[in-house]
Amino acid sequence: LNFSENCTPEILTPYLDGIVSKLLVLLQNGKQMVQEGALTALASVADSSQDHFKKYYDAVMPYLKAILMNATDKSNRMLRAKSMECISLVGMAVGKDKFRDDAKQVMEVLMALQGTPMETDDPITSYMLQAWARLCKCLGQDFLPYMHVVMPPLLQSAQLKPDVTITSAESDDEIESDDDSIETITLGDKRIGIRTSVLEEKATACNMLCCYADELKEGFFPWIDQVAPTLVPLLKFYFHEEVRRAAVAAMPELLRSAKLAVEKGQAPGRDESYVKQLSDFIIPALVEALHKEPETEMCSSMLDSLNECMQLSGCLLDENQVRAISDEIKNVIIASATRKRDRSERTKAEDFDADEGELLKEENEQEEEVFDQVGECLGTLIKTFKASFLPFFDELSVYVTPMLVREGQDS
């Protein structure tokens, strides 16, 4: 269905006439399952062909809107959800000017839907969260009037508590392991069962919050006081990596939004002290989360996010924070060196084989990325604090220099 996913517009364009006309036929005459497939394929084609899809917009959009407005039965829930996905991807492909008039109608339908109670397993909830975010990307600042409708349920989803069942690992009381909606992990002597649908909705919502902050910049300012306390604790949400990833990515976006709003006079009653307050909330939390993060790849993302936050905060960082960041960079370097040493030992084991060699290669590449991000962070600290950072750098150089020497030997 997503056959066009990796196609460039140039590859796809010569075939668009045939593909779109056939998909429209399926959309009008097919059984429900076929219609759902046609919507997925059409969304994928629009996403891949981008601007080239404008030619088909007037033929396609009426059918998509008809499904959105008329597929109201419970049996049609997935069909309606797919129509939202398709409409929002088509809108993003053709751009604001072409989509604007239909966008208003579509958003009226979504707003009405948002106000109706839904069952917990209704796929429309997750699809709607994503559709709103795409509509925001398409409309930019024109989306701001709809934020008061979008944000309350989004925050509610981001604040969902994980549905967790804990039993003893030795216990005979099996968590319903044949239930696809429950993921089981063993931690020490405990077996933990987590309902995945709740985690997926939470992850989607956190990703969407990050999208809105990124897209709306200073326009997102009114929501920061609700979003920051929701996302900052999720930097240490170990039940679901995607939730942590979204929280990590959102940190610099929230700071940027606050900083721009204050600079442009769009933050009534707030001044630079508000940005400092937010920075004091975000940066120590990132440093603490980095200290406890178990995944190497996520450590890279956290360092990247921390670096961006430091660039935005600049001289608002105080000496204690710089000390805490330097200490954590030292910890990251030591932990990275230890992991590399352990991997080097593994290569000497008798049962070491090519498959494990590939795995080690990937893990070492992730380690290089961590070291690159450490370098970026140090560069930002030197640029921001100049001579006053030298005492910290001198302490760190004992740890950095061996890494640089090893890098030279490896390359």
Short mmCIF file of C-alpha atoms in Angstrom, two decimals:
data_model
loop_
_atom_site.label_atom_id
_atom_site.label_comp_id
_atom_site.label_asym_id
_atom_site.label_seq_id
_atom_site.Cartn_x
_atom_site.Cartn_y
_atom_site.Cartn_z
CA LEU A 1 0.00 0.00 0.00
CA ASN A 2 2.87 2.36 0.76
CA PHE A 3 4.56 1.31 -2.48
CA SER A 4 5.48 4.91 -3.31
CA GLU A 5 7.05 5.67 0.07
CA ASN A 6 10.67 5.90 -1.07
CA CYS A 7 9.95 7.30 -4.53
CA THR A 8 11.09 10.78 -5.47
CA PRO A 9 8.51 13.02 -7.20
CA GLU A 10 10.54 12.69 -10.42
CA ILE A 11 10.22 8.88 -10.45
CA LEU A 12 6.53 8.93 -9.57
CA THR A 13 5.23 11.78 -11.76
CA PRO A 14 5.01 9.89 -15.11
CA TYR A 15 2.76 7.27 -13.47
CA LEU A 16 0.53 9.58 -11.43
CA ASP A 17 -2.35 9.82 -13.95
CA GLY A 18 -2.80 6.04 -14.02
CA ILE A 19 -2.27 5.47 -10.30
CA VAL A 20 -4.61 8.22 -9.09
CA SER A 21 -7.43 7.36 -11.52
CA LYS A 22 -7.33 3.67 -10.52
CA LEU A 23 -7.28 4.51 -6.82
CA LEU A 24 -10.29 6.80 -7.30
CA VAL A 25 -12.21 3.92 -8.90
CA LEU A 26 -11.40 1.70 -5.90
CA LEU A 27 -12.39 4.50 -3.55
CA GLN A 28 -15.84 4.79 -5.14
CA ASN A 29 -16.67 1.14 -5.81
CA GLY A 30 -14.55 -1.02 -3.56
CA LYS A 31 -15.51 -2.92 -0.42
CA GLN A 32 -14.65 -1.16 2.82
CA MET A 33 -11.30 -2.94 3.25
CA VAL A 34 -10.36 -2.03 -0.33
CA GLN A 35 -11.40 1.59 0.26
CA GLU A 36 -9.20 1.72 3.36
CA GLY A 37 -6.28 0.38 1.32
CA ALA A 38 -6.96 2.91 -1.46
CA LEU A 39 -6.90 5.76 1.09
CA THR A 40 -3.56 4.57 2.49
CA ALA A 41 -2.11 4.27 -1.02
CA LEU A 42 -3.45 7.69 -2.05
CA ALA A 43 -1.99 9.28 1.10
CA SER A 44 1.37 7.68 0.32
CA VAL A 45 1.27 8.87 -3.32
CA ALA A 46 0.40 12.44 -2.27
CA ASP A 47 3.18 12.43 0.31
CA SER A 48 5.74 11.20 -2.23
CA SER A 49 4.68 13.39 -5.17
CA GLN A 50 4.24 16.60 -3.12
CA ASP A 51 3.62 19.63 -5.38
CA HIS A 52 2.90 17.39 -8.39
CA PHE A 53 -0.29 16.22 -6.66
CA LYS A 54 -1.95 19.65 -7.16
CA LYS A 55 -3.12 18.52 -10.59
CA TYR A 56 -5.34 15.83 -8.98
CA TYR A 57 -6.49 17.78 -5.96
CA ASP A 58 -9.85 18.95 -7.34
CA ALA A 59 -10.75 15.42 -8.45
CA VAL A 60 -9.67 13.71 -5.23
CA MET A 61 -10.67 16.02 -2.36
CA PRO A 62 -14.49 15.82 -2.77
CA TYR A 63 -14.36 12.01 -2.37
CA LEU A 64 -12.12 12.28 0.69
CA LYS A 65 -14.38 14.86 2.33
CA ALA A 66 -17.47 12.76 1.57
CA ILE A 67 -15.96 9.78 3.41
CA LEU A 68 -14.92 11.97 6.35
CA MET A 69 -18.41 13.43 6.67
CA ASN A 70 -20.49 10.32 5.96
CA ALA A 71 -18.57 7.35 7.41
CA THR A 72 -20.17 7.78 10.83
CA ASP A 73 -21.10 4.17 11.73
CA LYS A 74 -19.02 2.26 14.25
CA SER A 75 -18.21 -0.27 11.52
CA ASN A 76 -16.67 2.58 9.47
CA ARG A 77 -14.34 3.91 12.18
CA MET A 78 -11.10 2.87 10.47
CA LEU A 79 -12.34 4.13 7.09
CA ARG A 80 -13.02 7.54 8.60
CA ALA A 81 -9.68 7.55 10.41
CA LYS A 82 -7.87 6.75 7.13
CA SER A 83 -9.73 9.57 5.37
CA MET A 84 -8.36 12.02 7.99
CA GLU A 85 -4.85 10.72 7.38
CA CYS A 86 -5.26 11.01 3.62
CA ILE A 87 -6.80 14.52 3.68
CA SER A 88 -4.08 15.89 5.96
CA LEU A 89 -1.26 14.37 3.86
CA VAL A 90 -2.84 15.67 0.64
CA GLY A 91 -3.13 19.11 2.28
CA MET A 92 0.55 19.07 3.22
CA ALA A 93 1.50 17.96 -0.30
CA VAL A 94 -0.37 20.70 -2.17
CA GLY A 95 0.25 23.50 0.33
CA LYS A 96 -1.73 26.13 2.18
CA ASP A 97 -3.05 28.19 -0.74
CA LYS A 98 -4.63 25.25 -2.55
CA PHE A 99 -5.92 23.57 0.61
CA ARG A 100 -7.11 26.60 2.62
CA ASP A 101 -10.86 26.55 1.81
CA ASP A 102 -11.27 22.80 2.26
CA ALA A 103 -9.11 22.93 5.39
CA LYS A 104 -11.73 25.10 7.11
CA GLN A 105 -14.47 22.55 6.37
CA VAL A 106 -12.30 19.62 7.43
CA MET A 107 -11.37 21.31 10.69
CA GLU A 108 -15.04 22.01 11.45
CA VAL A 109 -15.68 18.25 11.17
CA LEU A 110 -12.67 17.42 13.34
CA MET A 111 -13.72 19.97 15.97
CA ALA A 112 -17.21 18.45 16.12
CA LEU A 113 -15.70 14.97 16.41
CA GLN A 114 -13.36 16.13 19.15
CA GLY A 115 -16.37 17.12 21.22
CA THR A 116 -18.01 13.68 21.07
CA PRO A 117 -17.13 10.95 23.59
CA MET A 118 -15.10 8.10 22.07
CA GLU A 119 -14.42 4.54 23.13
CA THR A 120 -10.89 3.87 24.34
CA ASP A 121 -10.12 1.53 21.43
CA ASP A 122 -11.39 3.96 18.78
CA PRO A 123 -8.59 4.35 16.18
CA ILE A 124 -9.92 7.81 15.30
CA THR A 125 -8.33 9.34 18.44
CA SER A 126 -4.76 8.61 17.36
CA TYR A 127 -5.40 9.42 13.68
CA MET A 128 -7.05 12.70 14.65
CA LEU A 129 -4.08 13.78 16.80
CA GLN A 130 -1.78 13.21 13.83
CA ALA A 131 -4.14 14.86 11.34
CA TRP A 132 -4.31 18.04 13.47
CA ALA A 133 -0.50 18.20 13.58
CA ARG A 134 -0.24 17.85 9.79
CA LEU A 135 -2.87 20.53 9.31
CA CYS A 136 -0.80 22.77 11.57
CA LYS A 137 2.33 22.10 9.49
CA CYS A 138 0.39 22.95 6.35
CA LEU A 139 -1.32 26.11 7.62
CA GLY A 140 1.45 27.46 9.87
CA GLN A 141 0.38 30.52 11.87
CA ASP A 142 -3.12 30.33 10.33
CA PHE A 143 -3.65 27.29 12.55
CA LEU A 144 -3.41 29.29 15.80
CA PRO A 145 -7.20 29.91 16.13
CA TYR A 146 -7.74 26.13 16.40
CA MET A 147 -5.18 25.53 19.15
CA HIS A 148 -7.73 26.01 21.95
CA VAL A 149 -9.64 23.01 20.54
CA VAL A 150 -6.62 20.84 19.82
CA MET A 151 -4.59 21.26 22.99
CA PRO A 152 -6.83 20.02 25.85
CA PRO A 153 -7.28 16.45 24.51
CA LEU A 154 -3.66 16.39 23.36
CA LEU A 155 -2.42 17.25 26.85
CA GLN A 156 -4.81 14.65 28.26
CA SER A 157 -3.28 11.97 25.98
CA ALA A 158 0.28 13.07 26.82
CA GLN A 159 -0.54 12.80 30.53
CA LEU A 160 -1.95 9.24 30.30
CA LYS A 161 -0.64 6.98 33.04
CA PRO A 162 0.73 3.63 31.80
CA ASP A 163 -1.63 0.73 32.40
CA VAL A 164 0.77 -1.59 34.24
CA THR A 165 0.37 -5.04 35.84
CA ILE A 166 3.22 -6.27 38.06
CA THR A 167 3.68 -9.89 39.16
CA SER A 168 6.61 -11.91 40.46
CA ALA A 169 8.85 -13.29 37.69
CA GLU A 170 8.56 -16.75 39.28
CA SER A 171 4.80 -16.51 39.68
CA ASP A 172 2.52 -18.91 37.83
CA ASP A 173 0.01 -16.11 37.30
CA GLU A 174 0.82 -15.48 33.68
CA ILE A 175 0.02 -11.98 32.53
CA GLU A 176 -2.19 -12.61 29.51
CA SER A 177 0.83 -13.20 27.30
CA ASP A 178 -1.32 -14.17 24.35
CA ASP A 179 -2.95 -10.74 24.48
CA ASP A 180 -1.33 -8.70 21.67
CA SER A 181 -2.23 -5.44 23.40
CA ILE A 182 0.01 -6.24 26.39
CA GLU A 183 3.80 -6.15 26.25
CA THR A 184 5.67 -8.06 28.95
CA ILE A 185 9.14 -7.21 30.27
CA THR A 186 11.07 -8.79 33.15
CA LEU A 187 12.96 -6.47 35.49
CA GLY A 188 14.91 -8.26 38.22
CA ASP A 189 12.43 -10.50 40.04
CA LYS A 190 9.37 -8.68 38.67
CA ARG A 191 7.36 -9.34 35.54
CA ILE A 192 5.71 -6.19 34.20
CA GLY A 193 2.83 -6.16 31.73
CA ILE A 194 2.06 -2.87 29.97
CA ARG A 195 -0.92 -2.10 27.75
CA THR A 196 0.69 -0.89 24.53
CA SER A 197 -2.28 1.07 23.13
CA VAL A 198 -2.03 3.55 26.03
CA LEU A 199 1.72 3.97 25.46
CA GLU A 200 1.26 4.47 21.72
CA GLU A 201 -1.39 7.16 22.24
CA LYS A 202 0.88 8.86 24.80
CA ALA A 203 3.86 8.73 22.40
CA THR A 204 1.78 10.11 19.51
CA ALA A 205 0.55 12.98 21.70
CA CYS A 206 4.08 13.85 22.87
CA ASN A 207 5.31 13.84 19.26
CA MET A 208 2.45 16.13 18.27
CA LEU A 209 3.24 18.60 21.08
CA CYS A 210 6.81 18.74 19.78
CA CYS A 211 5.49 19.34 16.22
CA TYR A 212 3.28 22.23 17.34
CA ALA A 213 6.08 23.93 19.28
CA ASP A 214 8.43 23.48 16.32
CA GLU A 215 5.93 24.78 13.76
CA LEU A 216 4.30 27.65 15.67
CA LYS A 217 7.46 28.97 17.39
CA GLU A 218 6.43 32.06 19.45
CA GLY A 219 2.77 31.28 18.66
CA PHE A 220 3.07 28.25 20.96
CA PHE A 221 3.96 30.47 23.94
CA PRO A 222 0.51 30.42 25.66
CA TRP A 223 0.80 26.64 26.11
CA ILE A 224 4.33 26.38 27.50
CA ASP A 225 3.26 26.54 31.15
CA GLN A 226 1.11 23.43 30.65
CA VAL A 227 3.36 21.54 28.24
CA ALA A 228 6.72 21.91 30.03
CA PRO A 229 5.55 20.29 33.31
CA THR A 230 3.94 17.50 31.24
CA LEU A 231 6.98 16.68 29.08
CA VAL A 232 9.95 17.30 31.40
CA PRO A 233 9.19 14.31 33.70
CA LEU A 234 8.85 12.13 30.57
CA LEU A 235 12.59 12.51 29.88
CA LYS A 236 12.82 9.57 32.30
CA PHE A 237 9.79 7.61 31.06
CA TYR A 238 11.45 4.19 30.74
CA PHE A 239 8.31 2.29 29.70
CA HIS A 240 8.45 3.61 26.13
CA GLU A 241 11.43 4.90 24.15
CA GLU A 242 9.30 6.92 21.71
CA VAL A 243 7.80 8.95 24.59
CA ARG A 244 11.30 9.80 25.85
CA ARG A 245 12.47 10.63 22.34
CA ALA A 246 9.58 13.07 21.82
CA ALA A 247 10.14 14.71 25.21
CA VAL A 248 13.86 15.11 24.46
CA ALA A 249 13.17 16.66 21.03
CA ALA A 250 10.62 19.08 22.52
CA MET A 251 12.95 20.67 25.10
CA PRO A 252 14.79 23.11 22.77
CA GLU A 253 11.51 23.86 20.93
CA LEU A 254 9.86 25.00 24.18
CA LEU A 255 12.84 27.18 25.07
CA ARG A 256 12.95 28.67 21.57
CA SER A 257 9.24 29.44 21.69
CA ALA A 258 9.60 31.26 25.03
CA LYS A 259 12.71 33.15 23.92
CA LEU A 260 11.16 34.33 20.62
CA ALA A 261 7.88 35.32 22.31
CA VAL A 262 9.76 37.48 24.85
CA GLU A 263 12.04 39.00 22.17
CA LYS A 264 9.10 39.83 19.87
CA GLY A 265 6.95 41.26 22.67
CA GLN A 266 4.37 38.48 22.30
CA ALA A 267 4.63 37.27 25.90
CA PRO A 268 2.44 39.66 27.92
CA GLY A 269 3.89 40.36 31.36
CA ARG A 270 6.95 38.17 30.76
CA ASP A 271 10.59 39.16 30.31
CA GLU A 272 13.96 37.41 30.09
CA SER A 273 13.56 36.12 33.66
CA TYR A 274 10.79 33.84 32.33
CA VAL A 275 13.21 32.31 29.80
CA LYS A 276 15.76 31.87 32.61
CA GLN A 277 13.11 30.17 34.77
CA LEU A 278 12.22 27.77 31.94
CA SER A 279 15.89 27.10 31.20
CA ASP A 280 16.46 26.35 34.92
CA PHE A 281 13.62 23.83 34.75
CA ILE A 282 14.65 22.12 31.49
CA ILE A 283 18.46 21.96 31.50
CA PRO A 284 19.04 20.31 34.92
CA ALA A 285 16.27 17.81 34.09
CA LEU A 286 18.00 16.95 30.79
CA VAL A 287 21.35 16.52 32.57
CA GLU A 288 19.77 14.24 35.19
CA ALA A 289 17.94 12.20 32.53
CA LEU A 290 21.18 11.84 30.54
CA HIS A 291 22.86 10.43 33.66
CA LYS A 292 20.23 7.68 33.94
CA GLU A 293 19.62 6.98 30.22
CA PRO A 294 20.20 3.28 29.39
CA GLU A 295 20.21 3.57 25.55
CA THR A 296 23.36 4.84 23.79
CA GLU A 297 21.41 6.21 20.82
CA MET A 298 19.12 8.16 23.16
CA CYS A 299 22.19 9.60 24.94
CA SER A 300 23.21 11.15 21.59
CA SER A 301 19.76 12.70 21.17
CA MET A 302 19.87 14.06 24.73
CA LEU A 303 23.30 15.60 24.18
CA ASP A 304 22.06 17.14 20.92
CA SER A 305 19.02 18.56 22.70
CA LEU A 306 21.14 19.80 25.62
CA ASN A 307 23.50 21.51 23.17
CA GLU A 308 20.61 23.32 21.49
CA CYS A 309 19.18 24.36 24.88
CA MET A 310 22.60 25.72 25.92
CA GLN A 311 22.83 27.73 22.69
CA LEU A 312 19.38 29.21 23.35
CA SER A 313 20.06 29.94 27.04
CA GLY A 314 23.56 31.33 26.48
CA CYS A 315 24.77 33.35 29.46
CA LEU A 316 21.53 32.65 31.37
CA LEU A 317 23.27 29.45 32.51
CA ASP A 318 24.87 29.92 35.94
CA GLU A 319 28.14 28.48 37.22
CA ASN A 320 26.48 25.59 39.09
CA GLN A 321 24.68 24.51 35.93
CA VAL A 322 27.89 24.69 33.89
CA ARG A 323 29.57 22.58 36.59
CA ALA A 324 26.73 20.00 36.47
CA ILE A 325 26.89 19.85 32.65
CA SER A 326 30.70 19.41 32.69
CA ASP A 327 30.46 16.66 35.31
CA GLU A 328 27.85 14.84 33.24
CA ILE A 329 29.95 15.16 30.06
CA LYS A 330 32.78 13.54 32.04
CA ASN A 331 30.40 10.70 33.08
CA VAL A 332 29.27 10.24 29.47
CA ILE A 333 32.88 9.96 28.25
CA ILE A 334 33.80 7.45 30.98
CA ALA A 335 30.68 5.33 30.32
CA SER A 336 31.34 5.42 26.57
CA ALA A 337 34.98 4.36 27.01
CA THR A 338 33.88 1.50 29.30
CA ARG A 339 31.33 0.25 26.76
CA LYS A 340 33.92 0.36 23.97
CA ARG A 341 36.41 -1.55 26.10
CA ASP A 342 33.79 -4.21 26.92
CA ARG A 343 33.00 -4.57 23.21
CA SER A 344 36.67 -4.93 22.39
CA GLU A 345 36.85 -7.76 24.96
CA ARG A 346 33.86 -9.47 23.34
CA THR A 347 35.73 -9.73 20.02
CA LYS A 348 38.28 -11.98 21.75
CA ALA A 349 35.67 -14.50 22.91
CA GLU A 350 35.74 -17.96 21.31
CA ASP A 351 32.11 -17.86 20.25
CA PHE A 352 32.44 -14.41 18.59
CA ASP A 353 31.02 -14.55 15.04
CA ALA A 354 30.29 -12.33 12.02
CA ASP A 355 26.74 -11.49 13.16
CA GLU A 356 28.00 -10.23 16.48
CA GLY A 357 30.73 -8.37 14.60
CA GLU A 358 28.07 -6.48 12.63
CA LEU A 359 26.22 -5.67 15.84
CA LEU A 360 29.42 -4.39 17.47
CA LYS A 361 30.13 -2.24 14.43
CA GLU A 362 26.69 -0.61 14.77
CA GLU A 363 27.16 -0.10 18.50
CA ASN A 364 30.56 1.50 17.91
CA GLU A 365 29.04 3.86 15.34
CA GLN A 366 26.48 4.94 17.95
CA GLU A 367 29.39 5.54 20.32
CA GLU A 368 31.09 7.81 17.74
CA GLU A 369 27.86 9.79 17.52
CA VAL A 370 27.89 10.25 21.32
CA PHE A 371 31.46 11.51 21.13
CA ASP A 372 30.57 13.90 18.28
CA GLN A 373 27.74 15.33 20.39
CA VAL A 374 30.10 15.72 23.38
CA GLY A 375 32.35 17.76 21.07
CA GLU A 376 29.41 19.95 20.00
CA CYS A 377 28.45 20.60 23.64
CA LEU A 378 32.03 21.53 24.57
CA GLY A 379 32.20 23.84 21.54
CA THR A 380 29.03 25.64 22.68
CA LEU A 381 30.31 26.02 26.26
CA ILE A 382 33.66 27.43 25.05
CA LYS A 383 31.94 29.81 22.62
CA THR A 384 29.46 31.02 25.27
CA PHE A 385 31.69 31.34 28.35
CA LYS A 386 35.11 31.78 26.70
CA ALA A 387 37.94 32.10 29.28
CA SER A 388 35.66 31.42 32.25
CA PHE A 389 35.03 27.89 30.93
CA LEU A 390 38.77 27.06 30.82
CA PRO A 391 39.01 25.66 34.39
CA PHE A 392 36.16 23.25 33.55
CA PHE A 393 37.76 22.35 30.23
CA ASP A 394 41.11 21.66 31.90
CA GLU A 395 39.40 19.14 34.20
CA LEU A 396 37.67 17.52 31.23
CA SER A 397 40.74 17.38 28.99
CA VAL A 398 42.10 14.42 31.00
CA TYR A 399 39.06 12.45 29.76
CA VAL A 400 38.72 13.99 26.29
CA THR A 401 42.35 13.58 25.14
CA PRO A 402 42.47 9.73 25.35
CA MET A 403 39.23 9.63 23.35
CA LEU A 404 40.76 11.87 20.65
CA VAL A 405 43.87 9.68 20.50
CA ARG A 406 41.70 6.56 20.17
CA GLU A 407 39.60 8.26 17.47
CA GLY A 408 42.79 8.93 15.52
CA GLN A 409 43.86 5.30 15.82
CA ASP A 410 40.43 4.00 14.77
CA SER A 411 40.14 6.23 11.70
#
